[in-house]
Amino acid sequence: MALSKKMESALNEQIILEAYASFLYLSMASWCEQKTLDGCAEFMHRQSDEERMHMLKLFNYVNEVDGHALTPAVKQAPHEWPSVQNLFQQVFEHEQKVTKAINNLVDIALQEKDHSTSNFLQWYVDEQREEEALMRSILDRIKLIGDGPQSLYYIDKEVRAINTRAQQGPAGGK
Ligand code: FEO
């Protein structure tokens, strides 16, 4: 079954959102490097790569089902954040926005009786649950440690450990 125009256009919108997330997290990685938060920088680089993978997975799917995947025009991501806690808060809020967008895509797929796309999107539904849980756990730890100048070393150490576990996948434990 070919993609409906409505579904195709909604999937192309999602490609833009995933591409923006990839650049946003790359910009955050750069900010972290400036602050010598190397563990946080590694984490954001990995997240940025993941978002590019999310974008490409959608891109390839659209073409596979005979739609036309469009390379996204991405708006400029911010370059500065007031604190590391604020940075992770922004990540968490962006992921919540992506979750809403994915849920909306599933709604459209169901309205269009497009079971192939609905099935394809389930991978993103699971991924968003994991990403939100991961970001929430980092924020909880930062709140526990505090994000004053004395705490940055410990935050960075924690985020590096979380990043190593995330690299190992679910079997590595979250
Ligand atoms: Fe691909 Fe983290 O949303």
mmCIF file of C-alpha atoms and ligand atoms in Angstrom:
data_model
loop_
_atom_site.group_PDB
_atom_site.id
_atom_site.type_symbol
_atom_site.label_atom_id
_atom_site.label_comp_id
_atom_site.label_asym_id
_atom_site.label_seq_id
_atom_site.Cartn_x
_atom_site.Cartn_y
_atom_site.Cartn_z
ATOM 1 C CA MET A 1 0.000 0.000 0.000
ATOM 2 C CA ALA A 2 1.408 3.407 -0.973
ATOM 3 C CA LEU A 3 1.663 6.215 1.542
ATOM 4 C CA SER A 4 -1.156 8.748 1.619
ATOM 5 C CA LYS A 5 -0.076 12.352 1.013
ATOM 6 C CA LYS A 6 -1.097 13.218 4.565
ATOM 7 C CA MET A 7 1.021 10.410 6.022
ATOM 8 C CA GLU A 8 3.960 11.226 3.754
ATOM 9 C CA SER A 9 3.937 14.861 4.758
ATOM 10 C CA ALA A 10 3.634 14.015 8.488
ATOM 11 C CA LEU A 11 6.595 11.601 8.234
ATOM 12 C CA ASN A 12 8.637 14.291 6.460
ATOM 13 C CA GLU A 13 7.822 16.647 9.360
ATOM 14 C CA GLN A 14 9.145 14.027 11.770
ATOM 15 C CA ILE A 15 12.359 13.802 9.725
ATOM 16 C CA ILE A 16 12.808 17.552 10.397
ATOM 17 C CA LEU A 17 12.231 17.078 14.141
ATOM 18 C CA GLU A 18 14.757 14.214 14.388
ATOM 19 C CA ALA A 19 17.321 16.187 12.355
ATOM 20 C CA TYR A 20 16.832 19.188 14.646
ATOM 21 C CA ALA A 21 17.347 16.948 17.694
ATOM 22 C CA SER A 22 20.582 15.664 16.176
ATOM 23 C CA PHE A 23 21.928 19.216 15.710
ATOM 24 C CA LEU A 24 20.587 20.396 19.074
ATOM 25 C CA TYR A 25 22.436 17.583 20.855
ATOM 26 C CA LEU A 26 25.571 18.224 18.790
ATOM 27 C CA SER A 27 25.444 21.863 19.882
ATOM 28 C CA MET A 28 25.010 20.700 23.492
ATOM 29 C CA ALA A 29 28.025 18.380 23.096
ATOM 30 C CA SER A 30 30.057 21.375 21.986
ATOM 31 C CA TRP A 31 28.892 23.475 24.988
ATOM 32 C CA CYS A 32 29.814 20.609 27.337
ATOM 33 C CA GLU A 33 33.269 20.350 25.746
ATOM 34 C CA GLN A 34 33.776 24.091 26.331
ATOM 35 C CA LYS A 35 32.989 23.548 30.015
ATOM 36 C CA THR A 36 35.311 20.508 30.223
ATOM 37 C CA LEU A 37 32.305 18.315 30.969
ATOM 38 C CA ASP A 38 33.753 15.494 28.889
ATOM 39 C CA GLY A 39 31.378 12.775 30.145
ATOM 40 C CA CYS A 40 28.366 14.956 29.294
ATOM 41 C CA ALA A 41 29.912 15.754 25.896
ATOM 42 C CA GLU A 42 30.328 12.042 25.125
ATOM 43 C CA PHE A 43 26.711 11.478 26.138
ATOM 44 C CA MET A 44 25.432 14.284 23.897
ATOM 45 C CA HIS A 45 27.537 13.122 20.942
ATOM 46 C CA ARG A 46 26.054 9.642 21.254
ATOM 47 C CA GLN A 47 22.537 11.082 21.518
ATOM 48 C CA SER A 48 23.201 13.237 18.452
ATOM 49 C CA ASP A 49 24.285 10.160 16.458
ATOM 50 C CA GLU A 50 21.180 8.297 17.637
ATOM 51 C CA GLU A 51 18.933 11.099 16.415
ATOM 52 C CA ARG A 52 20.601 10.999 13.017
ATOM 53 C CA MET A 53 19.886 7.269 12.951
ATOM 54 C CA HIS A 54 16.213 7.984 13.897
ATOM 55 C CA MET A 55 16.033 10.471 11.024
ATOM 56 C CA LEU A 56 17.557 8.064 8.494
ATOM 57 C CA LYS A 57 15.307 5.198 9.569
ATOM 58 C CA LEU A 58 12.270 7.388 8.780
ATOM 59 C CA PHE A 59 13.876 8.666 5.583
ATOM 60 C CA ASN A 60 14.517 5.152 4.273
ATOM 61 C CA TYR A 61 11.051 3.972 5.284
ATOM 62 C CA VAL A 62 9.301 6.783 3.369
ATOM 63 C CA ASN A 63 11.190 5.870 0.189
ATOM 64 C CA GLU A 64 10.698 2.135 0.749
ATOM 65 C CA VAL A 65 6.911 2.572 0.723
ATOM 66 C CA ASP A 66 7.041 4.640 -2.452
ATOM 67 C CA GLY A 67 6.856 8.067 -0.848
ATOM 68 C CA HIS A 68 9.373 10.860 -1.329
ATOM 69 C CA ALA A 69 11.641 11.508 1.653
ATOM 70 C CA LEU A 70 12.808 15.129 1.761
ATOM 71 C CA THR A 71 16.103 16.336 3.197
ATOM 72 C CA PRO A 72 15.164 18.638 6.068
ATOM 73 C CA ALA A 73 15.744 22.378 6.463
ATOM 74 C CA VAL A 74 16.868 22.630 10.060
ATOM 75 C CA LYS A 75 16.551 25.784 12.158
ATOM 76 C CA GLN A 76 19.559 27.008 14.097
ATOM 77 C CA ALA A 77 19.921 25.284 17.487
ATOM 78 C CA PRO A 78 20.895 27.378 20.550
ATOM 79 C CA HIS A 79 24.584 27.507 21.497
ATOM 80 C CA GLU A 80 24.378 28.465 25.173
ATOM 81 C CA TRP A 81 22.661 27.130 28.299
ATOM 82 C CA PRO A 82 22.639 28.729 31.744
ATOM 83 C CA SER A 83 23.597 25.499 33.551
ATOM 84 C CA VAL A 84 24.064 21.786 33.028
ATOM 85 C CA GLN A 85 20.768 21.143 34.823
ATOM 86 C CA ASN A 86 19.006 23.512 32.428
ATOM 87 C CA LEU A 87 20.653 21.759 29.474
ATOM 88 C CA PHE A 88 19.340 18.345 30.540
ATOM 89 C CA GLN A 89 15.944 19.901 31.311
ATOM 90 C CA GLN A 90 15.857 21.144 27.690
ATOM 91 C CA VAL A 91 16.767 17.651 26.446
ATOM 92 C CA PHE A 92 13.978 16.125 28.513
ATOM 93 C CA GLU A 93 11.444 18.660 27.227
ATOM 94 C CA HIS A 94 12.555 18.091 23.640
ATOM 95 C CA GLU A 95 12.091 14.354 24.067
ATOM 96 C CA GLN A 96 8.592 14.938 25.471
ATOM 97 C CA LYS A 97 7.829 16.986 22.357
ATOM 98 C CA VAL A 98 9.123 14.165 20.126
ATOM 99 C CA THR A 99 6.979 11.630 22.017
ATOM 100 C CA LYS A 100 3.883 13.748 21.354
ATOM 101 C CA ALA A 101 4.807 13.988 17.660
ATOM 102 C CA ILE A 102 5.274 10.203 17.416
ATOM 103 C CA ASN A 103 1.923 9.594 19.115
ATOM 104 C CA ASN A 104 0.334 11.995 16.660
ATOM 105 C CA LEU A 105 1.897 10.080 13.736
ATOM 106 C CA VAL A 106 0.458 6.824 15.083
ATOM 107 C CA ASP A 107 -2.982 8.518 15.268
ATOM 108 C CA ILE A 108 -2.681 9.586 11.619
ATOM 109 C CA ALA A 109 -1.547 6.097 10.549
ATOM 110 C CA LEU A 110 -4.594 4.580 12.271
ATOM 111 C CA GLN A 111 -6.964 7.164 10.739
ATOM 112 C CA GLU A 112 -5.484 6.365 7.306
ATOM 113 C CA LYS A 113 -5.769 2.605 7.996
ATOM 114 C CA ASP A 114 -2.034 2.460 7.246
ATOM 115 C CA HIS A 115 -1.061 -0.566 9.328
ATOM 116 C CA SER A 116 2.406 -0.805 7.824
ATOM 117 C CA THR A 117 3.300 2.690 9.052
ATOM 118 C CA SER A 118 1.577 2.129 12.374
ATOM 119 C CA ASN A 119 3.660 -1.017 12.824
ATOM 120 C CA PHE A 120 6.853 0.768 11.756
ATOM 121 C CA LEU A 121 6.190 3.538 14.292
ATOM 122 C CA GLN A 122 5.959 1.142 17.240
ATOM 123 C CA TRP A 123 9.773 1.047 17.327
ATOM 124 C CA TYR A 124 9.708 4.830 17.937
ATOM 125 C CA VAL A 125 7.047 4.496 20.633
ATOM 126 C CA ASP A 126 9.356 2.125 22.554
ATOM 127 C CA GLU A 127 12.414 4.263 21.869
ATOM 128 C CA GLN A 128 10.683 7.386 23.236
ATOM 129 C CA ARG A 129 9.688 5.610 26.440
ATOM 130 C CA GLU A 130 13.344 4.616 26.956
ATOM 131 C CA GLU A 131 14.713 8.067 26.085
ATOM 132 C CA GLU A 132 12.324 9.871 28.426
ATOM 133 C CA ALA A 133 13.165 7.454 31.254
ATOM 134 C CA LEU A 134 16.903 7.947 30.653
ATOM 135 C CA MET A 135 16.657 11.753 30.664
ATOM 136 C CA ARG A 136 14.423 11.725 33.743
ATOM 137 C CA SER A 137 16.958 9.585 35.619
ATOM 138 C CA ILE A 138 19.816 11.980 34.707
ATOM 139 C CA LEU A 139 17.776 14.986 35.853
ATOM 140 C CA ASP A 140 16.899 13.235 39.125
ATOM 141 C CA ARG A 141 20.597 12.598 39.790
ATOM 142 C CA ILE A 142 21.558 16.189 39.020
ATOM 143 C CA LYS A 143 18.859 17.408 41.419
ATOM 144 C CA LEU A 144 20.245 15.057 44.067
ATOM 145 C CA ILE A 145 23.873 16.121 43.562
ATOM 146 C CA GLY A 146 23.095 19.827 42.979
ATOM 147 C CA ASP A 147 24.578 21.701 40.034
ATOM 148 C CA GLY A 148 26.782 24.274 41.773
ATOM 149 C CA PRO A 149 30.474 24.548 40.711
ATOM 150 C CA GLN A 150 31.539 21.962 43.313
ATOM 151 C CA SER A 151 29.110 19.407 41.872
ATOM 152 C CA LEU A 152 30.060 19.552 38.193
ATOM 153 C CA TYR A 153 32.810 16.953 38.526
ATOM 154 C CA TYR A 154 30.378 14.472 40.104
ATOM 155 C CA ILE A 155 27.621 15.191 37.589
ATOM 156 C CA ASP A 156 30.061 14.591 34.748
ATOM 157 C CA LYS A 157 31.214 11.331 36.307
ATOM 158 C CA GLU A 158 27.591 10.156 36.728
ATOM 159 C CA VAL A 159 26.631 11.064 33.158
ATOM 160 C CA ARG A 160 29.723 9.281 31.825
ATOM 161 C CA ALA A 161 28.713 6.125 33.735
ATOM 162 C CA ILE A 162 25.132 6.409 32.416
ATOM 163 C CA ASN A 163 26.498 6.865 28.898
ATOM 164 C CA THR A 164 28.644 3.741 29.183
ATOM 165 C CA ARG A 165 25.611 1.729 30.300
ATOM 166 C CA ALA A 166 23.483 3.190 27.476
ATOM 167 C CA GLN A 167 26.184 2.183 24.964
ATOM 168 C CA GLN A 168 25.963 -1.383 26.212
ATOM 169 C CA GLY A 169 22.200 -1.399 25.545
ATOM 170 C CA PRO A 170 19.367 -2.623 27.787
ATOM 171 C CA ALA A 171 21.408 -5.678 28.845
ATOM 172 C CA GLY A 172 23.910 -3.263 30.422
ATOM 173 C CA GLY A 173 21.104 -1.959 32.672
ATOM 174 C CA LYS A 174 19.823 1.620 32.875
HETATM 175 FE FE1 FEO B 1 14.549 10.610 18.091
HETATM 176 FE FE2 FEO B 1 15.144 11.317 20.920
HETATM 177 O O1 FEO B 1 13.948 11.420 19.551
#
